[in-house]
GROMACS .gro file of C-alpha atoms in nm:
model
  384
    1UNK     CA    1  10.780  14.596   5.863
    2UNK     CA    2  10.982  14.511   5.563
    3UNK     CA    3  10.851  14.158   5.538
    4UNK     CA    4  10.493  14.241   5.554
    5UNK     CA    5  10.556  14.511   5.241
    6UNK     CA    6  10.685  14.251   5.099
    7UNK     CA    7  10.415  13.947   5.163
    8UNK     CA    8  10.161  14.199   5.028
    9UNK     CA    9  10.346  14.229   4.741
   10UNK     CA   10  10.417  13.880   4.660
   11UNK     CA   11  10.007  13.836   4.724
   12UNK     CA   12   9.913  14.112   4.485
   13UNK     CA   13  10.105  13.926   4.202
   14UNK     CA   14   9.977  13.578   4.245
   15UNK     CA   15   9.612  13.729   4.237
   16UNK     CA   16   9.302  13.535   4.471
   17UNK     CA   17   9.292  13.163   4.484
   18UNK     CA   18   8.944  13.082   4.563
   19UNK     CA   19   8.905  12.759   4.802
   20UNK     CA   20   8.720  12.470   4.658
   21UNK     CA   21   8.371  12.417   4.757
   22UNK     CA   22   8.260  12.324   5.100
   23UNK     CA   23   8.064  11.998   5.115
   24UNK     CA   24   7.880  11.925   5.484
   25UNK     CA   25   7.855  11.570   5.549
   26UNK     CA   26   7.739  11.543   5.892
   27UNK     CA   27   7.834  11.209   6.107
   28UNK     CA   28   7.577  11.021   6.327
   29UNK     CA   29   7.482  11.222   6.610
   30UNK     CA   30   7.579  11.142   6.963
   31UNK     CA   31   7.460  11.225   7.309
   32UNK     CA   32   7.680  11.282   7.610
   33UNK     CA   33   7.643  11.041   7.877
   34UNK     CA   34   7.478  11.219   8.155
   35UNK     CA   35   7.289  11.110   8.424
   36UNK     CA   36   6.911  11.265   8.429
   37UNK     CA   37   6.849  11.508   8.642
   38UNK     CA   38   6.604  11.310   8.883
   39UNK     CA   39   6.943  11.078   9.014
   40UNK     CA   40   7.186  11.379   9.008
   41UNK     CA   41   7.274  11.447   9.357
   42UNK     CA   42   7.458  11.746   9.562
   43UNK     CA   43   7.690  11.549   9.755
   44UNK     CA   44   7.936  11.701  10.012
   45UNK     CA   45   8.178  11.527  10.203
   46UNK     CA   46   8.404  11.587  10.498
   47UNK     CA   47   8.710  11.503  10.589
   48UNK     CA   48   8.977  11.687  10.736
   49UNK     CA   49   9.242  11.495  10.535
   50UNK     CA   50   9.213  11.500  10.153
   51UNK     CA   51   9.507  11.466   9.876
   52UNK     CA   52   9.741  11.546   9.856
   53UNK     CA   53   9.756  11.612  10.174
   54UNK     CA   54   9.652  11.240  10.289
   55UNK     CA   55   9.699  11.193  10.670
   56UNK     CA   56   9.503  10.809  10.682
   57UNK     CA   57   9.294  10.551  10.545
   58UNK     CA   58   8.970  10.765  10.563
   59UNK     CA   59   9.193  11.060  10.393
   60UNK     CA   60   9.266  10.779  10.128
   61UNK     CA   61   8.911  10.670  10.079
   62UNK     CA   62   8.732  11.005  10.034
   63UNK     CA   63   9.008  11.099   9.825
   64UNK     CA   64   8.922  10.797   9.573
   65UNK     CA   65   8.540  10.843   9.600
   66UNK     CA   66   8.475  11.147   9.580
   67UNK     CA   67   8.606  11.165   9.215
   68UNK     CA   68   8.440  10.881   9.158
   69UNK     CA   69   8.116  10.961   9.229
   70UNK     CA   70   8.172  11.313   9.010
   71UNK     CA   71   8.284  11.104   8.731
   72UNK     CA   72   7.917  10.929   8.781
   73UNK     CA   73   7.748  11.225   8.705
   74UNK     CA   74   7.695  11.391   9.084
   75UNK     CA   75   7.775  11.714   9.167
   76UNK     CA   76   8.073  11.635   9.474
   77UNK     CA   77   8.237  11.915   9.702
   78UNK     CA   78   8.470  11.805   9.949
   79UNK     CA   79   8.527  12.019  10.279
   80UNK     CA   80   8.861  11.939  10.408
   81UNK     CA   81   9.155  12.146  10.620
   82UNK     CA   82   9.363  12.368  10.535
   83UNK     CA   83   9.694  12.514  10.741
   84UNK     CA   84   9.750  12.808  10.538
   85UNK     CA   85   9.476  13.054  10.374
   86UNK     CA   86   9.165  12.874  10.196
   87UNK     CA   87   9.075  12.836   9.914
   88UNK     CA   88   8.822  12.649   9.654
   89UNK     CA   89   8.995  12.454   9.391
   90UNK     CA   90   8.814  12.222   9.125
   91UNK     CA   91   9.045  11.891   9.097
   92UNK     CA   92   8.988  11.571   8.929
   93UNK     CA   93   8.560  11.704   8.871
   94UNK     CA   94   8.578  11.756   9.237
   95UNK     CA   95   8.485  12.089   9.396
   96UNK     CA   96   8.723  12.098   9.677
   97UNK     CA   97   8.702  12.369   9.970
   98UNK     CA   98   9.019  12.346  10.145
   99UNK     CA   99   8.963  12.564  10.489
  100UNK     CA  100   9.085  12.726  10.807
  101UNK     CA  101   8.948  12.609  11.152
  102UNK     CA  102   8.910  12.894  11.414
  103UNK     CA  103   9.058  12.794  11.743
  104UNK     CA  104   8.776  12.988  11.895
  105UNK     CA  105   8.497  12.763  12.120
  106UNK     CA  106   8.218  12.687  11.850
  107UNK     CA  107   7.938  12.435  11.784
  108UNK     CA  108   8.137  12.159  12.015
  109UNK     CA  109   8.293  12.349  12.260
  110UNK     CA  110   8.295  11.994  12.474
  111UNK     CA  111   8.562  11.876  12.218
  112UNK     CA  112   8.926  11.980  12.212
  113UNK     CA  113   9.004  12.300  12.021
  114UNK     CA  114   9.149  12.122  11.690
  115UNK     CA  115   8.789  11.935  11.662
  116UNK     CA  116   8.579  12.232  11.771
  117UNK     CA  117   8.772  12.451  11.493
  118UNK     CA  118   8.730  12.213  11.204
  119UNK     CA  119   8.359  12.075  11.302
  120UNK     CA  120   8.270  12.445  11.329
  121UNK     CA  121   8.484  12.553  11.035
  122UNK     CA  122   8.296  12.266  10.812
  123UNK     CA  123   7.961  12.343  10.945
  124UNK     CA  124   8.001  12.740  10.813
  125UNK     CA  125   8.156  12.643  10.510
  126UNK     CA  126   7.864  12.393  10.427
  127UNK     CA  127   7.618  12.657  10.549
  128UNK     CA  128   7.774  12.914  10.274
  129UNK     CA  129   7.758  12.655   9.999
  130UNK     CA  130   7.381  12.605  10.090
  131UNK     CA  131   7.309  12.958  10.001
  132UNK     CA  132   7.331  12.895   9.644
  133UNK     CA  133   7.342  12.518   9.593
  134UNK     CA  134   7.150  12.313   9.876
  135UNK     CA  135   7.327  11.975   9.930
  136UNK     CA  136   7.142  11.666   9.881
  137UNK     CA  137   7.345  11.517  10.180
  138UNK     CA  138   7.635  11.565  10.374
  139UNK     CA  139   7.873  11.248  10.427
  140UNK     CA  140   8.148  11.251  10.666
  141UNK     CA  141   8.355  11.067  10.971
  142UNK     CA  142   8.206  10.966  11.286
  143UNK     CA  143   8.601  10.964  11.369
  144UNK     CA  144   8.645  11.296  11.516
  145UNK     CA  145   8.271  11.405  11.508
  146UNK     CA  146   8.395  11.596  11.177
  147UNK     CA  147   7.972  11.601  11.072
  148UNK     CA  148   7.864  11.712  11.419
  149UNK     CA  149   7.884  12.061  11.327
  150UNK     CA  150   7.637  12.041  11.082
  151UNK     CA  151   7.434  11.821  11.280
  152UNK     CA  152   7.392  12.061  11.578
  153UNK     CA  153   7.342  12.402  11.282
  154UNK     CA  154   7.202  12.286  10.971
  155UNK     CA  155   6.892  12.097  10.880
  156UNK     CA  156   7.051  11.856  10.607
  157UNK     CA  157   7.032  11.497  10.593
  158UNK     CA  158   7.389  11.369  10.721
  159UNK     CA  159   7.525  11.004  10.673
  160UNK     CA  160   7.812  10.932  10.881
  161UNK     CA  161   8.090  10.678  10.797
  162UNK     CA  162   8.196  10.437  11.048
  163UNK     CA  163   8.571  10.346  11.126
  164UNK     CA  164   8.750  10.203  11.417
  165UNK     CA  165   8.543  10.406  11.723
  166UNK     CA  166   8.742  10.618  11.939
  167UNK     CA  167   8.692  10.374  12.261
  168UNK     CA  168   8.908  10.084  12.059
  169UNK     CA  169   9.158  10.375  11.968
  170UNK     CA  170   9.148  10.452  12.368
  171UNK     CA  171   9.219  10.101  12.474
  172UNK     CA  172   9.494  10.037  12.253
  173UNK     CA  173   9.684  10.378  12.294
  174UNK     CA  174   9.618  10.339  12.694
  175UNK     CA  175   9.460  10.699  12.655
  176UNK     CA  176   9.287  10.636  12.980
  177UNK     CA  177   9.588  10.559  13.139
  178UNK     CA  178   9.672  10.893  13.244
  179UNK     CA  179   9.341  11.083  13.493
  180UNK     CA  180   9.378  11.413  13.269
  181UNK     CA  181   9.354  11.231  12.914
  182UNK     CA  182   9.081  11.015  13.058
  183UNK     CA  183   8.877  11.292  13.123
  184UNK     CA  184   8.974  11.431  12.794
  185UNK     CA  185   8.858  11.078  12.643
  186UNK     CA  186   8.507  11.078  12.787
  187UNK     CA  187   8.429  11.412  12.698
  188UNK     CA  188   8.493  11.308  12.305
  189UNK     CA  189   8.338  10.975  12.361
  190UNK     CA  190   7.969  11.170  12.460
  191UNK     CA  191   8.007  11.389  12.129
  192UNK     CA  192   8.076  11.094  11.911
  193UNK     CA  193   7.768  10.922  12.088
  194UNK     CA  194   7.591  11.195  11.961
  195UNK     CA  195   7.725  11.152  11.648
  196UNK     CA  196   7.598  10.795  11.641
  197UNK     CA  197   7.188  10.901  11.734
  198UNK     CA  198   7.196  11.202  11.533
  199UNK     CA  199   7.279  11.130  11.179
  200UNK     CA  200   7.032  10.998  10.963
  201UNK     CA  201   7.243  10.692  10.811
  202UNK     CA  202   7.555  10.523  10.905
  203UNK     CA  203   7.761  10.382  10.665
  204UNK     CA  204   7.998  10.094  10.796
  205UNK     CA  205   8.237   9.997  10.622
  206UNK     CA  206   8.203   9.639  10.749
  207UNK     CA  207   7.966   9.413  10.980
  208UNK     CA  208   8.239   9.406  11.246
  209UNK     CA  209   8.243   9.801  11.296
  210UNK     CA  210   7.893   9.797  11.342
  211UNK     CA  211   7.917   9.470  11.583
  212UNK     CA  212   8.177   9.660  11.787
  213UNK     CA  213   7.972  10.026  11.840
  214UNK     CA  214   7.668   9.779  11.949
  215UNK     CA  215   7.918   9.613  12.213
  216UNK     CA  216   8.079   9.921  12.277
  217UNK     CA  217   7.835  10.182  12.302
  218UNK     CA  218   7.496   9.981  12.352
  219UNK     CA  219   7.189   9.968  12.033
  220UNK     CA  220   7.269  10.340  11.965
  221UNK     CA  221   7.229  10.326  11.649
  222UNK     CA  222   6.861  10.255  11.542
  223UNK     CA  223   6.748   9.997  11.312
  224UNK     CA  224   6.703  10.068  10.977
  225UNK     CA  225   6.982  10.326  10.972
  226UNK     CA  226   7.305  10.155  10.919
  227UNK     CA  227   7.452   9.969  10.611
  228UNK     CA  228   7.731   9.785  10.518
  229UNK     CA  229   7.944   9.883  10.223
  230UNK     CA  230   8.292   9.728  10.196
  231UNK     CA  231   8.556  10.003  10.070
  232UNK     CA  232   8.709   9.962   9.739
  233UNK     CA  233   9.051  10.117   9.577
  234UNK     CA  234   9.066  10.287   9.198
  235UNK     CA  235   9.215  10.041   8.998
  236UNK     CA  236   9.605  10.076   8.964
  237UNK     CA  237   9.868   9.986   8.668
  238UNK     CA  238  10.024   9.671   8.755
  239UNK     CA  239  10.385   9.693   8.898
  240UNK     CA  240  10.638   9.435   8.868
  241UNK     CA  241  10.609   9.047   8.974
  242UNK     CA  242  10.737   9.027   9.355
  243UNK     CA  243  11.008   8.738   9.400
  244UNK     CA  244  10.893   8.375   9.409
  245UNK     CA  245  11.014   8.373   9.761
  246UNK     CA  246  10.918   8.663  10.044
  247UNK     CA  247  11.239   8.808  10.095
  248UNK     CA  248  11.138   9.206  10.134
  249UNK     CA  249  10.863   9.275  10.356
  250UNK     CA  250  10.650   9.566  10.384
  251UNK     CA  251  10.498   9.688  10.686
  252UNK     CA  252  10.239   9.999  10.597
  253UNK     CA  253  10.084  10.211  10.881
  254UNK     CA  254  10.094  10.468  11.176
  255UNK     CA  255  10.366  10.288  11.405
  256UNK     CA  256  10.121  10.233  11.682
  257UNK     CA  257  10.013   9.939  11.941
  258UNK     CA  258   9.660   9.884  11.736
  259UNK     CA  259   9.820   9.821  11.438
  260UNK     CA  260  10.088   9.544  11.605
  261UNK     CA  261  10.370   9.723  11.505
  262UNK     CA  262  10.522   9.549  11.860
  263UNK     CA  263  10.459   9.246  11.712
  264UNK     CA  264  10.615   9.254  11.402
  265UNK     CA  265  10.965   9.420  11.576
  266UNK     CA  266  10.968   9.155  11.838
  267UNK     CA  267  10.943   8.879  11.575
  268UNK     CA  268  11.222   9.046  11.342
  269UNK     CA  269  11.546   8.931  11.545
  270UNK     CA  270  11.548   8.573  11.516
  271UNK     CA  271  11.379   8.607  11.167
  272UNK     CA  272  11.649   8.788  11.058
  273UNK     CA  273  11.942   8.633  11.211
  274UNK     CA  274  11.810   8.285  11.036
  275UNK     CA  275  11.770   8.450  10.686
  276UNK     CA  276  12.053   8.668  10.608
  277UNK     CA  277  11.909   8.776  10.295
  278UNK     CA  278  11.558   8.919  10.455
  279UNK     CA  279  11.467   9.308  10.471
  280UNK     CA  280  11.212   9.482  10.627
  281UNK     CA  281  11.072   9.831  10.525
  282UNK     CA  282  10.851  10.026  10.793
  283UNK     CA  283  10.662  10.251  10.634
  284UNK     CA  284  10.449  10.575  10.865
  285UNK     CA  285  10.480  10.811  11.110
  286UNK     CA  286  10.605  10.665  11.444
  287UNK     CA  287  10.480  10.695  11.807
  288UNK     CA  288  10.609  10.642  12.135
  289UNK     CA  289  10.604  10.257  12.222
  290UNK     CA  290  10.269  10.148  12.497
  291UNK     CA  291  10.413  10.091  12.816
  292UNK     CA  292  10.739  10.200  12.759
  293UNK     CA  293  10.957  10.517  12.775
  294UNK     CA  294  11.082  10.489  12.417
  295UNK     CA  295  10.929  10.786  12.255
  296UNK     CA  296  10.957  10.601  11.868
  297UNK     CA  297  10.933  10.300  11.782
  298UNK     CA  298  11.223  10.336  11.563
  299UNK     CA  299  11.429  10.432  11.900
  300UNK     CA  300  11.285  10.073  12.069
  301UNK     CA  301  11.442   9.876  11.757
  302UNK     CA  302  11.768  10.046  11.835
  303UNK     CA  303  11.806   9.904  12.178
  304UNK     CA  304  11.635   9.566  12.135
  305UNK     CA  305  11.894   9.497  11.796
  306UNK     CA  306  12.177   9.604  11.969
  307UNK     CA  307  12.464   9.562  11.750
  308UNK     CA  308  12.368   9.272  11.582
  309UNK     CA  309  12.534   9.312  11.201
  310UNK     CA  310  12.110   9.182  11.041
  311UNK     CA  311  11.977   9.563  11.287
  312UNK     CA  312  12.013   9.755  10.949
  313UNK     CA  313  11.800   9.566  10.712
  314UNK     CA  314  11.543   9.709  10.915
  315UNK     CA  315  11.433  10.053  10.713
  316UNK     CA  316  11.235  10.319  10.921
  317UNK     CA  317  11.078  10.589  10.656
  318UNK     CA  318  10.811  10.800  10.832
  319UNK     CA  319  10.564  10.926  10.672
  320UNK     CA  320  10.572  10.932  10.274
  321UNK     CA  321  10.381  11.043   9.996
  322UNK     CA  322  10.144  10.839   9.732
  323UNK     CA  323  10.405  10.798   9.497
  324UNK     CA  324  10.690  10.671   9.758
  325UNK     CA  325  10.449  10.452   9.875
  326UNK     CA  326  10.401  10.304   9.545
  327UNK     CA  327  10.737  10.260   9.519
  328UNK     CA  328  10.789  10.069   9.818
  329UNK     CA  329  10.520   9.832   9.701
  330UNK     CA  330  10.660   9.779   9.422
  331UNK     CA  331  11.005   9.687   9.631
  332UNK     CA  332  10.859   9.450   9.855
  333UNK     CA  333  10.719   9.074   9.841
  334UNK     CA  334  10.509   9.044  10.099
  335UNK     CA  335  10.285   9.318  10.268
  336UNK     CA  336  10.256   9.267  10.681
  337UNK     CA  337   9.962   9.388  10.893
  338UNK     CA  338   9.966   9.250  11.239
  339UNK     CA  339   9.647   9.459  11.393
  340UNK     CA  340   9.468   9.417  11.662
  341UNK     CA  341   9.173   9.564  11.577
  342UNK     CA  342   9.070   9.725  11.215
  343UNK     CA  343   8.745   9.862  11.106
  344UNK     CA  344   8.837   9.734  10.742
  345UNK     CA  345   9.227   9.768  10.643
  346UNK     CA  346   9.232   9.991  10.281
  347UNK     CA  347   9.635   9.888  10.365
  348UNK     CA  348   9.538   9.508  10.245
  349UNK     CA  349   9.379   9.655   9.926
  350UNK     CA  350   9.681   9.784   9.831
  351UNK     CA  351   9.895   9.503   9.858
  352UNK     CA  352   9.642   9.332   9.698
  353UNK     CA  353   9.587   9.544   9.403
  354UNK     CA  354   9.991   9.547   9.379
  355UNK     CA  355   9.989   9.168   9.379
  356UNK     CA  356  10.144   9.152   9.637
  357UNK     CA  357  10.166   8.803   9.909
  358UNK     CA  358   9.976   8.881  10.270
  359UNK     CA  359   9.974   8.850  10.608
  360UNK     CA  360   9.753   8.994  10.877
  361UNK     CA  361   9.551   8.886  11.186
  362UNK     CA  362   9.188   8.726  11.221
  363UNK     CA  363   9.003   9.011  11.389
  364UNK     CA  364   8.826   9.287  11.364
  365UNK     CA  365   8.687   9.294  10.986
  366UNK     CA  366   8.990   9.143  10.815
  367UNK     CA  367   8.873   8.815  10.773
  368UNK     CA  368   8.578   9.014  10.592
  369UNK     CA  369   8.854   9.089  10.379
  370UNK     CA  370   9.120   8.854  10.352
  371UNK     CA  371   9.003   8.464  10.303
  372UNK     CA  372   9.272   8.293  10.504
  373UNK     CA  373   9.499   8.046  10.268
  374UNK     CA  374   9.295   8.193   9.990
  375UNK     CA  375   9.352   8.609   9.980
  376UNK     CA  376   9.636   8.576  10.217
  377UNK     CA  377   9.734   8.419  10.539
  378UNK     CA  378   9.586   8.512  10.897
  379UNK     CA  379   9.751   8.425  11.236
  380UNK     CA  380   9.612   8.508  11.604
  381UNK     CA  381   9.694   8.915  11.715
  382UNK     CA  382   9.976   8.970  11.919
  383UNK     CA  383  10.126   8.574  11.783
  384UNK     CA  384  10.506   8.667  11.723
   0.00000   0.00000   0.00000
């Protein structure tokens, strides 16, 4: 109280100041970039993963997209999953509805309950946004018939992307081994058929996805509704030059028999006892092993090592998040991907965008990728 008696004071003695006279000298006008209103579109996506919650590569390549095509001008909502309560969060110009799947049968009560609840889930959420803001289209996964909700409930145009199929995913993980997960299997297999007539486009994200669902599943997929579109990755700051010399590799991906992680184990021994100054980093979440009883694939390295003094430059992480993952990248030399089948392979986009040496497998759509001698180098699947 004190000091404002005495600021008034100290004003009423120095008496008014006037300020000098304004002067308005406007600059050049500008316009905001926008995009006119006959090319803005109401885009929604789904996908069940979505950062930062990324579970895979089609997690990964909405999560890049989507902002992208918002920072184009679009209005973009994403539809993803959520464990806890929902919510509706705007990230990165993104409208993002993060919600709760019922475990209640719903629009695919053929499917198991986790792809019921979120296809269901997705297909009421949509349905609520449509009340106020009708969506131009709806884009989403073929991979567990996230868009067959709306399909079977809401008269929207639907585009759905194209990744490895489930019947590759079958074969490799010997899902049909076993009578009960066979039957399982086929009853998925007939929705994501469905999936395949129903929507209105299908994006793949290369020629050999589409070449395998013709093989696969028979001309289900009508001409003059499928593309190709090749998948791209934000560009990234530069990390630091790898070694002359591969000496750290990097192997990225769910430890599983489709993505060769067999191969690359098997090959490691004598690899490692003829270079004693190799390591090996194993980044994703493990599996059991295909044919085995070893229930990781960490476990299998245990016993086929031994106690060979070169069994701990082999590093088993598990899952990690966007910025370990960077990391690691930046450790290694040389990126490893010994598939046997991929729809595309974001994984080799990485290492290439960290500059980062390569080697992979001819088949599936990596050679639609990776030019052999040129992008990287490309052996035979399963070659140890």
């Amino acid at each position: 109280g004190d000091a404002i008696l005495a600021g008034a004071a100290l004003g009423r003695e120095r008496g008014r100041a006037p300020l000098p006279p304004a002067r308005y000298e406007p600059g050049p006008f500008l316009r905001y970039a926008t995009i006119g209103a006959g090319h803005r579109r109401r885009i929604v996506m789904v996908s069940s993963g979505y950062p930062p919650a990324v579970t895979g590569g089609i997690a990964r390549y909405v999560g890049e997209v989507a902002p992208a095509m918002a920072a184009a001008g679009h209005e973009v909502r994403v539809v993803t999953r959520t464990n806890g309560n929902g919510a509706v969060d705007f990230e990165h110009g993104v409208w993002v509805h993060r919600i709760a799947a019922g475990d209640s049968p719903g629009l695919v009560p053929e499917a198991p309950p986790p792809v019921d609840g979120f296809a269901t889930a997705a297909a009421g959420e949509i349905g609520r946004i449509a009340t106020w803001s009708t969506p131009d289209l709806v884009y989403g996964p073929a991979w567990d018939v996230e868009v067959l909700g709306v399909l079977r409930s809401l008269p929207l145009p639907v585009v759905a992307f194209l990744a490895t199929p489930l019947d590759v995913v079958a074969d490799h993980a010997g899902l049909r081994d076993d009578p009960v997960s066979a039957a399982g299997i086929e009853a998925l297999l007939a929705v994501e058929r469905e999936v395949f007539r129903a929507a209105d486009l299908a994006h793949g994200d290369s020629r050999a996805v589409l070449r395998t669902i013709d093989e696969r599943y028979g001309p289900i997929i009508a001409p003059g509704r499928s593309g190709v579109a090749l998948l791209g990755l934000a560009a990234a700051e530069p990390v630091g030059e790898p070694a002359r010399l591969a000496r750290r590799f990097l192997f990225v991906g769910r430890l599983e028999h489709r993505k060769g992680i067999d191969t690359l184990l098997e090959a490691l021994p004598g690899l490692l006892a003829d270079h004693g100054d190799i390591e090996v980093a194993i980044v994703g979440a493990d599996g059991p092993v295909r044919g085995s009883d070893h229930p990781t694939h960490e476990l299998w390295w245990r016993e086929l090592s031994g106690e060979a003094p070169w069994a701990d430059r082999v590093h088993f992480t598990g899952r990690v998040d966007d910025d370990e993952l960077a990391a690691w990248h930046e450790w290694a030399d040389c990126l490893v991907l010994p598939s046997r089948y991929e729809s595309f392979g974001l994984t080799m986009l990485q290492a290439m965008a960290s500059r980062r040496a390569l080697v992979s497998c001819a088949v599936g759509a990596i050679p639609e990728v990776v030019r052999d001698e040129t992008d990287g180098l490309l052996v035979a699947p399963g070659d140890i």
